[in-house]
mmCIF file of C-alpha atoms in Angstrom:
data_model
loop_
_atom_site.group_PDB
_atom_site.id
_atom_site.type_symbol
_atom_site.label_atom_id
_atom_site.label_comp_id
_atom_site.label_asym_id
_atom_site.label_seq_id
_atom_site.Cartn_x
_atom_site.Cartn_y
_atom_site.Cartn_z
ATOM 1 C CA MET A 12 16.927 32.126 -149.192
ATOM 2 C CA GLN A 13 18.787 33.399 -145.858
ATOM 3 C CA GLN A 14 15.366 34.638 -144.604
ATOM 4 C CA GLU A 15 13.434 31.202 -145.197
ATOM 5 C CA PHE A 16 16.359 29.710 -143.352
ATOM 6 C CA GLN A 17 15.761 32.110 -140.280
ATOM 7 C CA LEU A 18 12.112 31.602 -140.267
ATOM 8 C CA ILE A 19 12.709 27.984 -140.045
ATOM 9 C CA GLY A 20 15.431 28.500 -137.318
ATOM 10 C CA LEU A 21 12.820 30.757 -135.388
ATOM 11 C CA MET A 22 10.519 28.024 -135.395
ATOM 12 C CA ASP A 23 13.061 25.462 -134.331
ATOM 13 C CA ALA A 24 14.284 27.565 -131.418
ATOM 14 C CA VAL A 25 10.554 28.382 -130.426
ATOM 15 C CA GLU A 26 9.881 24.761 -129.885
ATOM 16 C CA LYS A 27 12.869 24.277 -128.188
ATOM 17 C CA TRP A 28 12.417 27.126 -125.656
ATOM 18 C CA ASN A 29 8.402 26.289 -125.528
ATOM 19 C CA GLY A 30 9.368 23.240 -123.561
ATOM 20 C CA LYS A 31 11.246 25.302 -120.885
ATOM 21 C CA LEU A 32 8.987 28.245 -120.703
ATOM 22 C CA ASN A 33 5.821 27.946 -122.585
ATOM 23 C CA LEU A 34 6.245 31.151 -124.945
ATOM 24 C CA ILE A 35 3.342 30.759 -126.837
ATOM 25 C CA SER A 36 0.686 28.427 -127.543
ATOM 26 C CA PHE A 37 0.545 25.769 -130.553
ATOM 27 C CA LYS A 38 -0.702 22.295 -131.051
ATOM 28 C CA SER A 39 1.880 21.622 -134.267
ATOM 29 C CA ARG A 40 4.603 22.809 -136.263
ATOM 30 C CA LYS A 41 1.921 23.701 -138.837
ATOM 31 C CA GLU A 42 0.182 25.980 -136.306
ATOM 32 C CA LEU A 43 3.058 27.521 -135.105
ATOM 33 C CA ASP A 44 3.596 28.671 -138.735
ATOM 34 C CA ILE A 45 0.414 29.828 -139.932
ATOM 35 C CA LYS A 46 -1.009 31.241 -136.494
ATOM 36 C CA HIS A 47 2.198 32.663 -135.361
ATOM 37 C CA VAL A 48 4.808 33.456 -138.053
ATOM 38 C CA ARG A 49 2.737 34.077 -141.098
ATOM 39 C CA ASP A 50 0.099 35.816 -138.858
ATOM 40 C CA SER A 51 3.142 38.271 -137.606
ATOM 41 C CA LEU A 52 4.168 38.842 -141.361
ATOM 42 C CA SER A 53 0.543 39.966 -142.467
ATOM 43 C CA LEU A 54 1.937 43.471 -141.353
ATOM 44 C CA LEU A 55 4.152 43.820 -144.395
ATOM 45 C CA ASN A 56 1.251 43.678 -146.671
ATOM 46 C CA VAL A 57 0.159 46.987 -145.227
ATOM 47 C CA PHE A 58 3.737 48.615 -144.303
ATOM 48 C CA GLU A 59 6.840 48.548 -145.899
ATOM 49 C CA LEU A 60 9.606 48.572 -143.128
ATOM 50 C CA GLU A 61 12.551 50.408 -144.272
ATOM 51 C CA GLY A 62 16.289 51.028 -143.043
ATOM 52 C CA GLY A 63 15.983 53.672 -140.302
ATOM 53 C CA GLN A 64 12.725 53.200 -138.905
ATOM 54 C CA ARG A 65 12.227 52.199 -135.531
ATOM 55 C CA VAL A 66 9.548 49.639 -134.572
ATOM 56 C CA LEU A 67 8.371 48.687 -130.946
ATOM 57 C CA ASP A 68 6.681 45.483 -130.193
ATOM 58 C CA LEU A 69 4.569 45.765 -126.973
ATOM 59 C CA GLY A 70 3.945 42.936 -125.134
ATOM 60 C CA ALA A 71 6.259 40.759 -127.298
ATOM 61 C CA GLY A 72 5.881 37.575 -124.891
ATOM 62 C CA GLY A 73 7.539 34.699 -127.091
ATOM 63 C CA GLY A 74 8.935 37.186 -129.770
ATOM 64 C CA PHE A 75 5.858 37.716 -132.010
ATOM 65 C CA PRO A 76 5.279 39.768 -134.262
ATOM 66 C CA GLY A 77 8.636 41.111 -133.657
ATOM 67 C CA LEU A 78 11.069 38.392 -134.384
ATOM 68 C CA PRO A 79 9.444 37.353 -137.813
ATOM 69 C CA LEU A 80 9.433 41.010 -138.822
ATOM 70 C CA ALA A 81 12.856 41.473 -137.836
ATOM 71 C CA ILE A 82 13.794 38.682 -140.057
ATOM 72 C CA MET A 83 12.187 40.133 -143.001
ATOM 73 C CA ALA A 84 13.032 43.640 -142.294
ATOM 74 C CA PRO A 85 16.753 43.359 -141.440
ATOM 75 C CA GLU A 86 17.453 46.931 -141.742
ATOM 76 C CA THR A 87 14.584 48.135 -139.234
ATOM 77 C CA GLU A 88 15.360 48.553 -135.658
ATOM 78 C CA PHE A 89 13.039 46.319 -133.452
ATOM 79 C CA VAL A 90 12.770 46.713 -129.682
ATOM 80 C CA LEU A 91 10.928 43.878 -128.158
ATOM 81 C CA VAL A 92 9.286 44.983 -124.704
ATOM 82 C CA ASP A 93 7.636 42.709 -122.064
ATOM 83 C CA SER A 94 7.322 42.541 -118.396
ATOM 84 C CA THR A 95 8.281 38.912 -118.154
ATOM 85 C CA THR A 96 12.063 38.935 -117.747
ATOM 86 C CA LYS A 97 12.518 35.021 -118.382
ATOM 87 C CA LYS A 98 10.823 35.523 -121.699
ATOM 88 C CA MET A 99 12.861 38.513 -122.845
ATOM 89 C CA LEU A 100 16.101 36.641 -122.162
ATOM 90 C CA ALA A 101 14.875 33.655 -124.131
ATOM 91 C CA VAL A 102 13.857 35.914 -126.921
ATOM 92 C CA GLN A 103 17.061 38.075 -127.044
ATOM 93 C CA GLU A 104 18.799 34.563 -126.972
ATOM 94 C CA ILE A 105 16.987 33.409 -129.947
ATOM 95 C CA ALA A 106 17.626 36.561 -131.859
ATOM 96 C CA ASN A 107 21.286 36.306 -131.376
ATOM 97 C CA GLU A 108 21.358 32.712 -132.111
ATOM 98 C CA LEU A 109 19.616 33.644 -135.699
ATOM 99 C CA GLY A 110 22.209 36.879 -136.165
ATOM 100 C CA LEU A 111 19.326 39.342 -135.598
ATOM 101 C CA GLU A 112 21.458 42.380 -135.140
ATOM 102 C CA ASN A 113 18.468 44.570 -135.453
ATOM 103 C CA VAL A 114 16.528 43.386 -132.341
ATOM 104 C CA SER A 115 16.990 44.380 -128.731
ATOM 105 C CA THR A 116 14.803 43.352 -125.851
ATOM 106 C CA VAL A 117 13.378 45.294 -122.627
ATOM 107 C CA ALA A 118 11.902 43.525 -119.598
ATOM 108 C CA GLU A 119 9.800 46.241 -118.110
ATOM 109 C CA ARG A 120 5.965 47.036 -117.664
ATOM 110 C CA ALA A 121 4.643 49.445 -120.412
ATOM 111 C CA GLU A 122 3.229 51.939 -118.025
ATOM 112 C CA THR A 123 6.762 52.457 -116.519
ATOM 113 C CA LEU A 124 8.647 52.182 -119.755
ATOM 114 C CA ALA A 125 6.429 54.866 -121.414
ATOM 115 C CA HIS A 126 7.578 57.699 -119.060
ATOM 116 C CA ASP A 127 11.331 57.110 -119.987
ATOM 117 C CA ASP A 128 12.552 59.806 -122.036
ATOM 118 C CA ARG A 129 14.473 57.337 -124.090
ATOM 119 C CA TYR A 130 11.211 55.346 -125.289
ATOM 120 C CA ARG A 131 8.623 58.014 -124.799
ATOM 121 C CA GLU A 132 6.803 59.107 -128.083
ATOM 122 C CA ALA A 133 10.135 57.792 -129.847
ATOM 123 C CA TYR A 134 8.469 55.118 -132.294
ATOM 124 C CA GLY A 135 7.158 55.901 -135.613
ATOM 125 C CA LEU A 136 5.233 52.199 -135.471
ATOM 126 C CA VAL A 137 4.213 50.314 -132.666
ATOM 127 C CA VAL A 138 2.496 46.845 -132.983
ATOM 128 C CA ALA A 139 1.173 44.680 -130.419
ATOM 129 C CA ARG A 140 -0.422 41.100 -130.689
ATOM 130 C CA ALA A 141 -2.906 39.195 -128.254
ATOM 131 C CA LEU A 142 -1.924 41.408 -125.362
ATOM 132 C CA ALA A 143 -5.179 43.106 -123.914
ATOM 133 C CA PRO A 144 -8.658 44.456 -124.739
ATOM 134 C CA LEU A 145 -8.405 47.447 -126.930
ATOM 135 C CA PRO A 146 -9.019 50.523 -124.424
ATOM 136 C CA THR A 147 -6.160 49.071 -122.035
ATOM 137 C CA LEU A 148 -3.939 48.540 -125.051
ATOM 138 C CA LEU A 149 -4.299 51.774 -126.591
ATOM 139 C CA GLU A 150 -3.006 53.465 -123.300
ATOM 140 C CA TYR A 151 -0.218 51.056 -123.141
ATOM 141 C CA ALA A 152 1.004 52.153 -126.640
ATOM 142 C CA ALA A 153 -0.112 55.589 -126.387
ATOM 143 C CA GLY A 154 3.333 56.636 -124.607
ATOM 144 C CA PHE A 155 5.554 54.911 -127.338
ATOM 145 C CA VAL A 156 4.174 56.358 -130.248
ATOM 146 C CA CYS A 157 5.233 59.626 -131.827
ATOM 147 C CA VAL A 158 2.866 62.210 -132.913
ATOM 148 C CA ASN A 159 1.557 61.180 -136.971
ATOM 149 C CA GLY A 160 3.204 57.597 -135.958
ATOM 150 C CA MET A 161 1.162 54.745 -136.388
ATOM 151 C CA PHE A 162 -0.018 51.617 -133.800
ATOM 152 C CA VAL A 163 -1.307 48.473 -135.002
ATOM 153 C CA ALA A 164 -3.254 46.017 -133.057
ATOM 154 C CA TYR A 165 -3.326 42.417 -134.146
ATOM 155 C CA LYS A 166 -6.947 41.341 -133.364
ATOM 156 C CA SER A 167 -9.300 38.647 -134.388
ATOM 157 C CA ALA A 168 -12.218 39.227 -137.092
ATOM 158 C CA ASP A 169 -14.708 40.261 -134.007
ATOM 159 C CA TYR A 170 -13.251 43.573 -133.169
ATOM 160 C CA GLU A 171 -15.987 45.851 -133.475
ATOM 161 C CA VAL A 172 -17.449 45.791 -129.641
ATOM 162 C CA GLU A 173 -13.731 46.559 -128.559
ATOM 163 C CA LEU A 174 -13.546 49.513 -131.211
ATOM 164 C CA GLU A 175 -16.838 50.740 -129.863
ATOM 165 C CA GLU A 176 -15.482 50.866 -126.423
ATOM 166 C CA SER A 177 -12.450 52.462 -127.283
ATOM 167 C CA GLU A 178 -14.037 55.609 -128.564
ATOM 168 C CA THR A 179 -13.098 57.524 -124.984
ATOM 169 C CA ALA A 180 -9.433 55.921 -124.653
ATOM 170 C CA MET A 181 -8.925 57.317 -128.602
ATOM 171 C CA GLU A 182 -10.337 60.785 -127.761
ATOM 172 C CA LYS A 183 -7.949 61.206 -124.648
ATOM 173 C CA LEU A 184 -4.950 59.578 -125.856
ATOM 174 C CA GLY A 185 -4.552 61.242 -129.178
ATOM 175 C CA PHE A 186 -5.462 58.363 -131.468
ATOM 176 C CA GLU A 187 -7.382 58.336 -134.794
ATOM 177 C CA PHE A 188 -8.759 54.922 -136.300
ATOM 178 C CA MET A 189 -7.572 54.586 -139.582
ATOM 179 C CA GLY A 190 -9.198 51.202 -140.537
ATOM 180 C CA PRO A 191 -9.096 47.912 -140.482
ATOM 181 C CA VAL A 192 -7.290 45.314 -142.738
ATOM 182 C CA GLU A 193 -9.033 42.048 -142.462
ATOM 183 C CA TYR A 194 -7.579 38.676 -143.689
ATOM 184 C CA ALA A 195 -7.840 34.861 -143.593
ATOM 185 C CA LEU A 196 -5.211 32.707 -142.449
ATOM 186 C CA ASP A 197 -4.394 29.790 -144.444
ATOM 187 C CA GLU A 198 -5.703 26.234 -143.958
ATOM 188 C CA ASP A 199 -8.966 27.376 -142.618
ATOM 189 C CA MET A 200 -7.176 28.529 -139.329
ATOM 190 C CA GLY A 201 -9.359 31.640 -138.881
ATOM 191 C CA ALA A 202 -9.825 34.959 -139.664
ATOM 192 C CA ARG A 203 -7.647 38.271 -138.416
ATOM 193 C CA SER A 204 -7.840 41.850 -138.384
ATOM 194 C CA LEU A 205 -5.188 44.502 -138.314
ATOM 195 C CA LEU A 206 -6.764 47.628 -136.568
ATOM 196 C CA ILE A 207 -4.660 50.563 -137.518
ATOM 197 C CA PHE A 208 -4.468 53.967 -135.280
ATOM 198 C CA GLN A 209 -2.650 57.191 -135.852
ATOM 199 C CA LYS A 210 -1.286 59.347 -133.167
ATOM 200 C CA ILE A 211 -2.753 62.975 -133.806
ATOM 201 C CA GLU A 212 -1.468 64.926 -130.924
ATOM 202 C CA ALA A 213 1.104 64.498 -128.228
ATOM 203 C CA LEU A 214 0.191 62.613 -124.981
ATOM 204 C CA ASP A 215 -0.794 64.370 -121.873
ATOM 205 C CA ASP A 216 2.074 63.551 -119.300
ATOM 206 C CA LYS A 217 -0.469 61.891 -116.813
ATOM 207 C CA TYR A 218 -0.603 59.000 -119.143
ATOM 208 C CA PRO A 219 -0.053 55.873 -119.379
ATOM 209 C CA ARG A 220 -1.628 55.846 -115.484
ATOM 210 C CA LYS A 221 0.598 53.705 -113.081
ATOM 211 C CA SER A 222 0.840 50.100 -113.678
ATOM 212 C CA GLY A 223 -1.868 48.007 -113.308
ATOM 213 C CA THR A 224 -4.523 50.835 -113.733
ATOM 214 C CA PRO A 225 -5.180 50.897 -117.321
ATOM 215 C CA LYS A 226 -6.063 47.224 -117.218
ATOM 216 C CA LYS A 227 -8.270 47.598 -114.129
ATOM 217 C CA LYS A 228 -10.194 50.973 -115.013
ATOM 218 C CA PRO A 229 -9.876 51.241 -118.555
ATOM 219 C CA LEU A 230 -10.542 54.513 -120.232
#
């Protein structure tokens, strides 16, 4: 019951903050619920999040999928990362309002933060939603996922081309594709996929490359 109230409170807070910062895009409360909250929680159909686990939400933006997941997995530690300071301050305030003691935020570029020893290859699970094309996204994530850890990219149903374009990135970054999990959103609001990757070897120190390079020159 508390989690249900927190999810409602999350939507209330996002609606309030969206008028100031445009945290995320939605046209109605129902769309916010289905396309953002419920879509974020689709990960829980695949992974069981438990106490002691550490999850990093890469490019968290308005707090999705990290905040809904943190509500439903209160014993799991979540670190939400985004380069936009104003958004991270808002997301941290929302987390505080909801009493989410398992959430912390970091305002920094992924390419920089991934070379910080406190974060480098320190997470068993990294997630990212609506952030970048897959070859670029894999380079962003590689610096945070520990060996044998998992990276999950929230993508549309049309992921095949991106996946083909990611073969070189997977090879250089030590990722193995474990398969997609495909699902449909409620109310005919579209089809989605979770693309799951396992980190099978330690990352070369040169990755990720300097800020802006993964986007301009994908592997």
